[in-house]
XYZ file of C-alpha atoms in Angstrom:
678
model
C -31.192 28.979 -13.986
C -28.739 27.784 -11.309
C -28.903 24.203 -10.101
C -28.160 23.503 -6.438
C -27.461 20.030 -5.092
C -29.197 19.262 -1.804
C -28.000 16.015 -0.268
C -30.210 13.840 1.896
C -27.620 14.138 4.690
C -27.924 17.930 4.742
C -31.704 17.591 5.045
C -31.396 15.193 7.998
C -28.460 16.547 10.042
C -27.501 19.972 11.393
C -23.716 19.981 11.968
C -22.314 21.832 14.999
C -19.181 23.522 13.715
C -17.964 25.582 16.686
C -17.261 22.973 19.331
C -14.210 21.917 21.344
C -13.879 18.302 22.473
C -12.447 16.831 25.638
C -9.705 14.466 24.410
C -7.662 11.725 26.039
C -4.258 12.415 27.581
C -2.064 9.753 29.150
C 0.828 9.634 31.612
C 2.973 6.854 33.064
C 0.103 5.349 35.048
C -3.255 6.806 33.932
C -5.488 7.888 31.100
C -7.568 11.045 31.553
C -10.121 12.871 29.423
C -13.031 11.564 27.342
C -13.909 9.534 24.282
C -16.912 8.255 22.297
C -17.441 4.758 20.935
C -15.852 4.034 17.548
C -19.022 4.933 15.610
C -19.916 7.947 17.769
C -22.465 8.163 20.601
C -26.096 9.203 20.147
C -28.761 10.226 22.645
C -31.968 12.196 23.052
C -31.200 15.798 24.070
C -32.207 16.985 27.536
C -31.398 20.514 28.676
C -30.148 20.742 32.274
C -30.166 24.337 33.575
C -30.667 23.594 37.284
C -29.869 20.595 39.463
C -33.542 19.491 39.630
C -33.462 18.860 35.855
C -30.996 16.023 36.446
C -33.633 13.663 37.858
C -35.227 13.318 34.381
C -31.895 12.197 32.938
C -30.874 9.975 35.857
C -34.198 8.295 36.642
C -37.516 9.564 35.240
C -37.014 10.076 31.507
C -38.483 7.255 29.361
C -36.063 7.637 26.412
C -32.508 6.893 27.596
C -29.677 7.220 26.804
C -29.646 11.023 27.023
C -27.314 13.642 25.594
C -27.201 16.310 28.288
C -26.944 19.976 27.305
C -25.435 21.243 30.553
C -25.418 24.862 31.676
C -21.817 26.013 32.288
C -22.607 26.912 35.919
C -23.468 23.243 36.639
C -20.271 21.871 35.110
C -18.751 20.882 38.446
C -17.493 17.771 40.211
C -20.737 17.016 42.075
C -22.856 16.962 38.893
C -20.203 15.186 36.824
C -19.917 12.362 39.363
C -23.686 11.788 39.136
C -23.541 11.684 35.330
C -20.466 9.459 35.346
C -22.164 6.906 37.587
C -25.077 6.081 35.261
C -25.554 4.251 31.962
C -28.443 6.581 31.074
C -26.069 9.272 29.753
C -24.376 8.859 26.361
C -22.617 12.234 26.230
C -22.480 15.840 27.299
C -22.508 19.221 25.588
C -21.478 22.086 27.882
C -22.475 25.687 27.205
C -20.195 28.510 28.335
C -21.364 30.284 31.506
C -21.735 34.035 30.983
C -20.634 35.727 33.166
C -17.976 33.336 34.513
C -19.116 31.284 37.551
C -18.816 33.704 40.515
C -17.691 30.958 42.910
C -14.710 30.215 40.649
C -14.045 27.192 38.445
C -10.796 25.307 38.099
C -10.751 21.774 36.639
C -7.043 21.586 37.567
C -5.607 19.910 40.660
C -5.578 21.433 44.141
C -1.823 20.727 44.171
C -0.602 21.395 40.598
C 2.345 19.334 39.267
C 2.451 17.390 42.539
C 5.407 15.005 42.728
C 7.407 16.697 39.965
C 8.593 19.772 41.882
C 11.430 19.893 44.399
C 9.576 18.779 47.542
C 9.594 15.039 48.229
C 10.238 12.582 51.055
C 13.967 13.361 50.649
C 13.732 17.165 50.337
C 11.458 19.168 52.624
C 9.025 16.278 53.292
C 6.901 18.572 55.452
C 6.155 20.633 52.306
C 5.527 17.721 49.880
C 2.021 17.203 48.374
C 0.966 20.719 49.404
C 0.930 19.714 53.082
C 1.652 23.303 54.179
C -0.217 25.297 51.508
C -3.001 24.174 49.160
C -2.237 26.368 46.157
C -5.415 25.904 44.121
C -8.240 25.373 46.658
C -11.006 25.656 44.016
C -9.348 22.919 41.910
C -11.858 20.121 41.284
C -9.443 17.843 39.413
C -12.062 17.298 36.651
C -9.397 17.645 33.942
C -7.609 14.654 35.468
C -10.639 12.315 35.524
C -11.387 9.638 32.921
C -14.859 9.752 31.312
C -16.133 6.944 29.087
C -18.522 9.225 27.182
C -17.819 12.242 24.931
C -17.934 15.782 26.362
C -17.959 18.783 24.019
C -17.875 22.516 24.692
C -20.328 24.619 22.685
C -18.338 27.748 21.843
C -21.022 29.502 19.793
C -24.088 30.864 21.615
C -26.089 30.705 18.351
C -25.485 26.966 18.008
C -26.459 26.467 21.662
C -29.684 28.331 20.885
C -30.388 26.087 17.857
C -30.074 22.986 20.090
C -32.300 24.532 22.782
C -34.902 25.428 20.142
C -34.874 21.867 18.806
C -35.318 20.650 22.405
C -38.193 23.106 23.008
C -39.956 22.020 19.806
C -39.673 18.270 20.324
C -38.358 17.114 23.713
C -39.969 19.136 26.494
C -41.797 16.743 28.854
C -45.557 17.452 28.935
C -47.054 17.321 32.475
C -44.396 14.898 33.673
C -45.101 12.472 30.822
C -42.550 11.705 28.127
C -42.680 13.813 24.943
C -44.036 12.400 21.669
C -41.806 11.290 18.824
C -39.996 12.470 16.720
C -37.392 13.591 19.280
C -34.370 15.834 18.892
C -31.114 13.868 19.279
C -27.393 14.603 19.200
C -24.463 12.539 17.971
C -20.873 13.139 19.132
C -17.791 11.577 17.531
C -14.495 11.620 19.449
C -13.086 8.104 19.455
C -9.521 7.937 20.817
C -6.866 5.486 19.607
C -4.671 5.309 22.727
C -5.616 3.477 25.933
C -4.394 2.759 29.483
C -1.165 4.791 29.808
C 1.817 6.338 28.040
C 3.772 3.123 28.662
C 1.163 1.107 26.709
C 0.656 3.529 23.843
C 4.372 4.261 23.307
C 5.086 0.524 23.312
C 2.391 0.068 20.642
C 3.917 2.912 18.616
C 7.293 1.230 18.908
C 5.948 -2.182 17.760
C 4.120 -0.549 14.844
C 7.239 1.322 13.749
C 9.321 -1.871 13.913
C 7.041 -4.338 12.135
C 4.508 -2.401 10.053
C 5.009 -1.022 6.537
C 2.368 1.647 7.292
C 2.807 2.229 11.041
C -0.189 3.760 12.792
C 0.805 5.992 15.689
C -1.695 5.922 18.565
C -0.293 8.731 20.756
C 2.279 11.543 20.633
C 4.330 13.147 23.432
C 3.375 16.713 24.375
C 6.280 18.760 23.074
C 7.316 22.152 21.809
C 10.205 24.616 22.174
C 11.437 26.872 24.952
C 12.314 30.429 23.887
C 15.460 32.000 25.361
C 17.719 34.970 24.760
C 20.592 36.694 26.534
C 21.329 40.336 27.311
C 24.883 40.043 25.938
C 25.278 37.729 22.935
C 26.793 34.290 23.577
C 27.879 31.519 21.223
C 24.689 29.439 21.046
C 26.471 26.388 19.645
C 29.480 26.548 21.998
C 29.945 26.452 25.764
C 30.028 29.406 28.127
C 33.165 29.815 30.318
C 32.608 28.237 33.756
C 33.415 31.521 35.560
C 30.800 33.539 33.605
C 27.731 34.283 35.726
C 24.136 34.494 34.517
C 20.916 35.646 36.117
C 18.093 33.473 34.831
C 14.669 35.108 34.448
C 11.874 32.645 33.759
C 8.154 32.332 33.036
C 5.860 29.714 31.567
C 4.049 30.336 28.279
C 1.464 27.535 28.259
C -1.879 26.874 29.923
C -4.629 24.256 29.803
C -8.349 23.693 30.394
C -10.776 20.759 30.369
C -11.277 21.107 26.589
C -8.723 20.546 23.867
C -6.931 23.689 22.664
C -9.068 25.972 24.825
C -6.398 27.560 26.992
C -6.693 31.364 27.267
C -4.406 31.388 30.362
C -4.747 35.147 30.968
C -3.577 35.084 34.579
C -1.872 31.675 34.709
C 0.529 32.380 31.809
C -0.008 35.513 29.698
C 0.186 38.118 32.476
C 3.587 36.816 33.568
C 5.235 36.292 30.172
C 4.020 39.673 28.916
C 5.551 41.298 32.027
C 8.757 39.340 31.386
C 8.893 40.538 27.737
C 8.325 44.150 28.840
C 11.136 43.881 31.442
C 13.492 42.467 28.764
C 12.720 45.443 26.493
C 13.245 47.981 29.306
C 16.600 46.438 30.213
C 17.854 46.325 26.628
C 17.118 50.059 26.293
C 19.308 50.956 29.303
C 22.292 53.046 28.135
C 25.076 51.279 30.055
C 23.746 47.737 29.717
C 26.863 46.590 27.805
C 28.990 47.342 30.907
C 27.153 44.942 33.228
C 29.491 42.266 34.575
C 26.851 39.509 34.746
C 24.800 38.364 31.784
C 21.035 37.908 31.979
C 19.157 35.065 30.298
C 15.456 35.527 29.541
C 13.740 32.147 29.419
C 10.188 31.226 28.397
C 9.279 27.633 29.254
C 6.732 25.642 27.275
C 4.716 22.683 28.630
C 5.087 23.625 32.309
C 1.428 22.827 32.991
C 2.172 19.152 32.337
C 4.757 18.421 35.043
C 7.357 20.989 33.946
C 8.184 19.689 30.436
C 10.213 22.751 29.328
C 12.179 23.463 32.498
C 12.994 19.800 33.206
C 14.359 19.497 29.657
C 16.537 22.604 29.990
C 17.956 21.349 33.310
C 18.598 17.946 31.692
C 20.378 19.583 28.718
C 22.496 21.742 31.066
C 23.520 18.664 33.066
C 24.364 16.693 29.896
C 26.346 19.578 28.313
C 23.792 19.936 25.499
C 23.159 23.628 26.239
C 25.526 26.643 26.116
C 25.126 27.195 29.896
C 25.732 24.789 32.735
C 23.902 24.905 36.050
C 27.122 26.229 37.619
C 26.835 29.387 35.486
C 23.538 30.368 37.122
C 24.207 33.037 39.739
C 20.554 33.524 40.708
C 17.034 32.819 39.484
C 14.044 35.189 39.232
C 10.699 33.763 38.152
C 7.523 35.629 37.312
C 4.464 33.566 38.151
C 0.856 34.844 38.236
C 1.156 38.624 38.676
C -1.980 40.327 37.306
C -4.339 40.056 40.311
C -2.394 42.019 42.911
C -4.174 42.894 46.125
C -3.614 46.627 46.349
C -0.065 47.079 45.103
C 1.495 44.043 46.814
C 3.686 41.546 44.991
C 4.879 38.565 47.041
C 8.412 37.154 47.012
C 8.531 33.380 47.552
C 11.760 31.534 48.368
C 12.704 27.961 49.251
C 13.061 27.473 53.031
C 15.064 24.230 52.637
C 17.979 25.551 50.554
C 18.086 28.692 52.733
C 19.257 26.532 55.635
C 22.616 26.657 53.848
C 24.405 29.816 54.983
C 25.887 30.873 51.628
C 22.540 30.372 49.844
C 20.789 32.299 52.623
C 23.213 35.240 52.184
C 22.623 35.347 48.416
C 18.832 35.008 48.765
C 18.838 37.820 51.330
C 20.770 40.011 48.878
C 18.324 39.115 46.096
C 15.301 40.014 48.258
C 16.887 43.322 49.348
C 17.665 44.333 45.754
C 14.089 43.526 44.678
C 12.607 45.470 47.605
C 14.827 48.488 46.943
C 13.932 48.454 43.253
C 10.271 49.015 44.084
C 10.989 52.352 45.796
C 9.003 55.060 44.053
C 7.024 52.535 41.974
C 3.398 51.621 42.576
C 4.468 48.112 43.612
C 5.138 46.959 47.160
C 7.289 43.852 47.409
C 6.740 41.711 50.495
C 8.284 38.454 51.657
C 6.113 35.504 52.555
C 6.839 33.878 55.918
C 10.028 31.832 56.037
C 8.288 28.499 56.689
C 6.204 28.578 53.490
C 7.436 26.507 50.507
C 7.662 27.635 46.881
C 4.456 27.685 44.815
C 4.384 25.435 41.704
C 7.154 26.960 39.571
C 9.864 26.158 37.011
C 12.436 27.206 39.628
C 11.632 23.988 41.526
C 13.093 21.909 38.662
C 16.376 23.838 38.892
C 16.450 23.416 42.675
C 16.119 19.640 42.235
C 19.469 19.721 40.458
C 21.369 22.405 42.394
C 20.937 24.822 45.318
C 20.501 28.023 43.307
C 19.502 31.258 45.104
C 16.166 32.291 43.647
C 12.846 34.018 44.133
C 9.389 33.509 42.618
C 7.228 36.640 42.282
C 3.445 36.240 42.502
C 0.282 38.189 43.292
C -0.705 35.624 45.956
C 0.712 35.223 49.460
C -0.540 31.649 49.882
C -3.410 30.184 47.797
C -3.808 31.505 44.222
C -5.780 34.711 43.718
C -6.812 33.190 40.378
C -10.184 31.439 40.806
C -10.117 30.201 37.194
C -6.702 28.508 37.137
C -6.328 26.199 34.111
C -9.869 26.816 32.921
C -11.707 28.291 29.944
C -12.675 31.265 32.133
C -9.082 32.477 32.642
C -9.844 35.170 30.079
C -9.026 38.903 29.653
C -12.033 39.673 31.908
C -10.400 37.636 34.692
C -7.430 40.051 34.759
C -9.816 43.044 34.534
C -8.959 44.103 31.004
C -11.577 46.611 29.896
C -11.941 48.720 26.762
C -14.326 51.612 26.037
C -17.240 50.870 23.690
C -16.985 51.501 19.960
C -13.220 51.243 19.382
C -11.930 49.904 16.063
C -9.536 46.906 16.219
C -6.599 49.279 15.618
C -7.704 51.634 18.414
C -8.241 48.663 20.764
C -4.710 47.431 20.023
C -3.250 50.801 21.034
C -5.598 51.623 23.963
C -3.619 51.444 27.224
C -5.723 49.539 29.773
C -5.306 49.748 33.548
C -4.115 46.119 33.489
C -1.336 47.098 31.059
C -0.267 49.997 33.313
C -0.230 47.707 36.345
C 1.864 45.010 34.614
C 4.234 47.659 33.204
C 4.892 48.782 36.804
C 5.804 45.197 37.757
C 8.037 44.916 34.665
C 9.787 48.171 35.619
C 10.588 46.873 39.122
C 11.843 43.538 37.723
C 14.031 45.270 35.096
C 15.584 47.609 37.705
C 16.256 44.703 40.075
C 17.903 42.693 37.264
C 20.088 45.671 36.393
C 21.284 45.840 40.019
C 21.747 42.054 40.258
C 23.844 42.099 37.112
C 26.180 44.624 38.737
C 24.727 47.920 37.484
C 25.656 50.837 39.729
C 24.022 53.851 38.042
C 20.656 55.397 38.805
C 17.829 53.116 37.620
C 15.066 55.726 37.275
C 15.551 55.756 33.471
C 14.776 52.013 33.268
C 11.076 52.048 32.565
C 8.774 49.444 30.972
C 6.469 50.815 28.298
C 2.703 50.410 29.019
C 2.042 50.832 25.254
C 4.092 47.720 24.482
C 2.370 45.824 27.316
C -1.125 46.747 26.106
C -0.291 45.613 22.549
C 1.030 42.298 23.828
C -2.036 41.699 26.021
C -4.310 42.416 23.056
C -2.323 40.124 20.758
C -1.908 37.210 23.173
C -5.415 37.367 24.688
C -7.876 38.942 22.262
C -6.749 38.888 18.631
C -3.541 37.374 17.319
C -4.211 38.587 13.792
C -3.434 42.269 14.429
C -1.315 44.805 12.578
C 1.587 44.712 15.066
C 1.982 40.921 15.096
C 1.660 40.936 11.284
C 4.543 43.378 11.013
C 7.022 41.487 13.247
C 6.810 37.915 11.909
C 8.337 36.219 8.875
C 6.168 36.319 5.705
C 5.883 32.498 5.592
C 4.420 32.456 9.136
C 1.441 34.732 8.537
C -0.804 31.631 8.533
C -0.265 31.181 12.300
C -2.146 34.364 13.140
C -5.531 32.885 14.036
C -8.203 34.870 15.772
C -8.615 33.882 19.419
C -5.257 32.959 20.976
C -4.899 29.633 22.824
C -1.826 28.567 24.780
C -1.997 24.759 24.930
C 1.375 23.043 24.396
C 0.019 20.433 21.885
C 1.977 17.775 19.963
C 2.859 19.623 16.748
C 5.518 22.238 17.228
C 6.281 25.076 17.417
C 2.786 26.243 18.362
C 1.614 29.779 17.579
C 2.420 31.068 21.091
C 6.048 29.906 20.812
C 6.555 31.586 17.439
C 4.962 34.806 18.622
C 6.929 34.983 21.885
C 10.069 34.386 19.784
C 9.311 37.215 17.338
C 7.974 39.656 19.961
C 11.151 39.109 22.009
C 13.292 39.627 18.888
C 11.349 42.797 18.045
C 11.655 44.250 21.569
C 15.286 43.332 22.234
C 16.871 43.011 18.780
C 18.187 45.603 16.350
C 17.289 46.356 12.757
C 20.353 45.705 10.575
C 21.020 46.951 7.081
C 21.135 43.613 5.244
C 19.438 42.539 2.022
C 16.912 39.685 2.078
C 19.545 37.221 0.759
C 22.145 38.290 3.350
C 19.555 38.123 6.151
C 18.369 34.633 5.185
C 21.958 33.338 4.747
C 24.010 35.147 7.419
C 26.828 32.551 7.205
C 27.754 34.072 3.823
C 28.193 37.496 5.432
C 31.566 37.629 7.250
C 30.497 40.293 9.750
C 27.235 38.537 10.719
C 28.634 36.447 13.627
C 26.058 33.727 13.016
C 26.977 31.809 16.200
C 26.241 34.872 18.347
C 23.044 36.155 16.725
C 19.846 35.024 15.079
C 18.643 36.817 11.938
C 15.012 37.104 10.815
C 13.581 38.693 7.664
C 10.227 40.048 8.887
C 7.199 41.386 6.996
C 7.335 44.953 8.313
C 4.355 47.265 8.562
C 2.148 48.387 5.705
C 3.392 51.320 3.666
C 0.852 54.105 4.421
C 0.511 54.998 0.714
C 0.122 51.470 -0.689
C -0.912 47.903 0.121
C 2.647 46.565 0.132
C 4.787 46.019 3.223
C 8.276 47.301 3.970
C 10.229 44.208 5.135
C 13.503 44.425 7.083
C 16.102 42.290 8.849
C 16.126 41.867 12.656
C 19.239 40.711 14.499
C 18.672 39.342 18.004
C 19.986 36.838 20.534
C 16.689 34.903 20.581
C 16.912 31.101 20.236
C 14.655 28.072 20.549
C 15.547 24.934 22.497
C 13.643 21.657 22.650
C 10.840 21.274 25.177
C 10.357 17.513 24.973
C 10.441 15.617 28.249
C 13.732 13.711 28.813
C 11.573 10.624 29.529
C 11.043 10.261 25.755
C 14.733 10.802 24.915
C 15.613 8.102 27.453
C 12.634 5.909 26.425
C 11.654 5.773 30.111
C 7.912 5.995 29.512
C 7.090 5.014 33.081
C 9.371 7.672 34.597
C 8.491 9.288 37.935
C 11.382 11.765 37.552
C 10.221 13.423 34.309
C 6.891 14.318 32.684
C 5.381 11.462 30.640
C 2.298 13.170 29.182
C 1.101 12.098 25.738
C -1.983 12.977 23.711
C -4.033 10.278 22.023
C -4.619 10.388 18.280
C -8.125 10.321 16.836
C -9.728 9.938 13.431
C -12.513 12.499 13.502
C -14.107 14.914 15.897
C -17.559 16.240 15.047
C -21.005 16.863 16.475
C -24.457 17.038 14.889
C -28.163 17.095 15.788
C -31.133 15.462 14.035
C -34.639 14.092 14.684
C -35.107 10.445 15.636
C -38.294 8.420 15.194
C -39.706 6.116 17.875
C -38.389 2.572 18.219
C -41.833 1.284 17.137
C -41.745 3.317 13.929
C -38.173 2.202 13.258
C -39.221 -1.466 13.742
C -42.319 -1.039 11.531
C -40.148 0.610 8.855
C -37.654 -2.244 9.113
C -40.373 -4.938 8.951
C -42.101 -3.269 5.969
C -38.697 -2.951 4.285
C -37.946 -6.633 4.866
C -41.450 -7.592 3.617
C -40.955 -5.577 0.440
C -37.528 -7.167 -0.006
C -38.966 -10.708 0.455
C -41.876 -9.926 -1.882
C -39.507 -8.563 -4.526
C -37.265 -11.646 -4.206
C -40.284 -13.998 -4.651
C -41.570 -11.928 -7.564
C -38.117 -11.917 -9.182
C -37.817 -15.697 -8.712
C -41.318 -16.287 -10.208
C -40.648 -14.015 -13.171
C -37.289 -15.693 -13.699
C -38.874 -19.190 -13.644
C -41.590 -18.229 -16.178
C -39.337 -16.063 -18.313
C -39.698 -18.307 -21.411
C -43.494 -17.933 -21.285
C -43.598 -14.273 -20.268
C -40.889 -13.075 -22.604
C -41.189 -15.560 -25.575
C -40.674 -13.968 -29.010
C -43.815 -14.209 -31.233
C -43.347 -16.014 -34.555
C -42.909 -14.060 -37.757
C -46.300 -14.431 -39.595
C -44.499 -14.355 -42.978
C -42.647 -17.598 -42.297
C -45.564 -20.075 -42.790
C -44.706 -23.778 -42.868
C -46.546 -25.921 -45.485
């Protein structure tokens, strides 16, 4: 028969495996986020499903401290401030609200990236700190608070039900009186190593690295890579001629929420970068694209959520001659911001009122706006200008404007405040951008099903691609330039619903197949490149590159192939799709102009950890993150058990001492009867 081990621990504890913690982040002056004590925090579970339930936790309950199981609809600033202000709470487990809170929920700031954009006391002071327009009115700023107890998100409804059942069985108050022991309790572990600020933790890292044989890092800078490519190939390791002009198209590819690595970012990031990718594909397919006099650079910035990490680094590299382009090469700038929640068919064009005071900039911006408006003729997109006195929304373009007056426009679905009521939250999901699929589709059918959202974003991509063609000097009819809704729907499925799909599998390198997790998240993180960066890189290469007839060896070592022009192109040996008649894949070589460039804030290059010019965000390190529930006995029973244990110990010590003292009597060896003495 089979023998199964059953440890005591497994009999006592039920581990919660599908949770996401709130972790500590630090900047030049603050620490934000949550942490537990070094040995974890424990408390009796109390379920809070309506505000009245809070009184038990805050005042009436006889068994503090409590671990609160909070309904997702109550996870707001008002409730959190009450819980933060008491010592009767040892931690919090938050269940996901289904459906998403109708009033909206954004733990981000009302004025995102405040102080790191272009507006300041020296440049458009009337627009600084969102004086003119509050962009994210539902922002509660919860993500930027510091909590001294652990907060976990319960991702699995079944686990939430297990906790509620345990609460029902043991903890429900009977007629206002406290429940009887044993009680159901929860323990959360999320102790953070870094404290105070980035300045403090980076200094500690530095001391450790200097003096310790085994240095222990306490925090890491948020970092990753920007993805960029050009319409016409350029020497990526050289310098572009000063007279060459480029149109820069930009979007961000990262998002954030209150909980670590939960960042679906459907509207705040995915809608815009998917539209950008579709526009790049449409433009590359244009027949006379090689004749355009201006080049176009497609740029995908990483880490923008945290004070513009990616864009500030690219500007810094351009200024320091560490990038093929200089700022002087940029003819104009087009940025796609949140574009999926259009009101009717309207897309808004935002420009910077301060730089437009300059006559030459004003002329170029006017030209840019006219070309964009004309490109929407005949498409189901109406482009409208916001009023002249309104500043730019939070955007990567602001970092470029800080360095140089570049004519540019930011395209969004909002005229003033964001349409997105779930900005930087766990509810910025496919449902938020109205992605809907019929019932009963297989994963493959879902991947290929063209949703209304995909059609709508393809229309935006078409308008952007046609406008870029005109801006770059194209004179022919643009009606043939058309973004493909099929490509858009595949990208939305892959970046929002399931990364591990047949299309993504076919376009990445074989050694990267491990990055294809299930539910996509778009948090910048500290280990790079993250999955989003890799996938944007390979999707862009697939949509804009060409398949070349090279062997695997030639593709992996293009410098050995004379005709490869390694400085101009990037080569990737990708898995290819499954052969219909077998289980093997048909790999091939893709040549593209796609490159990665560092997205690490210049503050860390310059060791200016207290910088107010550049992002200084770091993430604390931790040892373990876990959660579990178990039954606890009453304090009286614990004390009785302890006293009885001590009594038994004392008794056994006395008995051992007595036996030891009388050992010669108790354990004497009887004489051998044969050995008689006469």
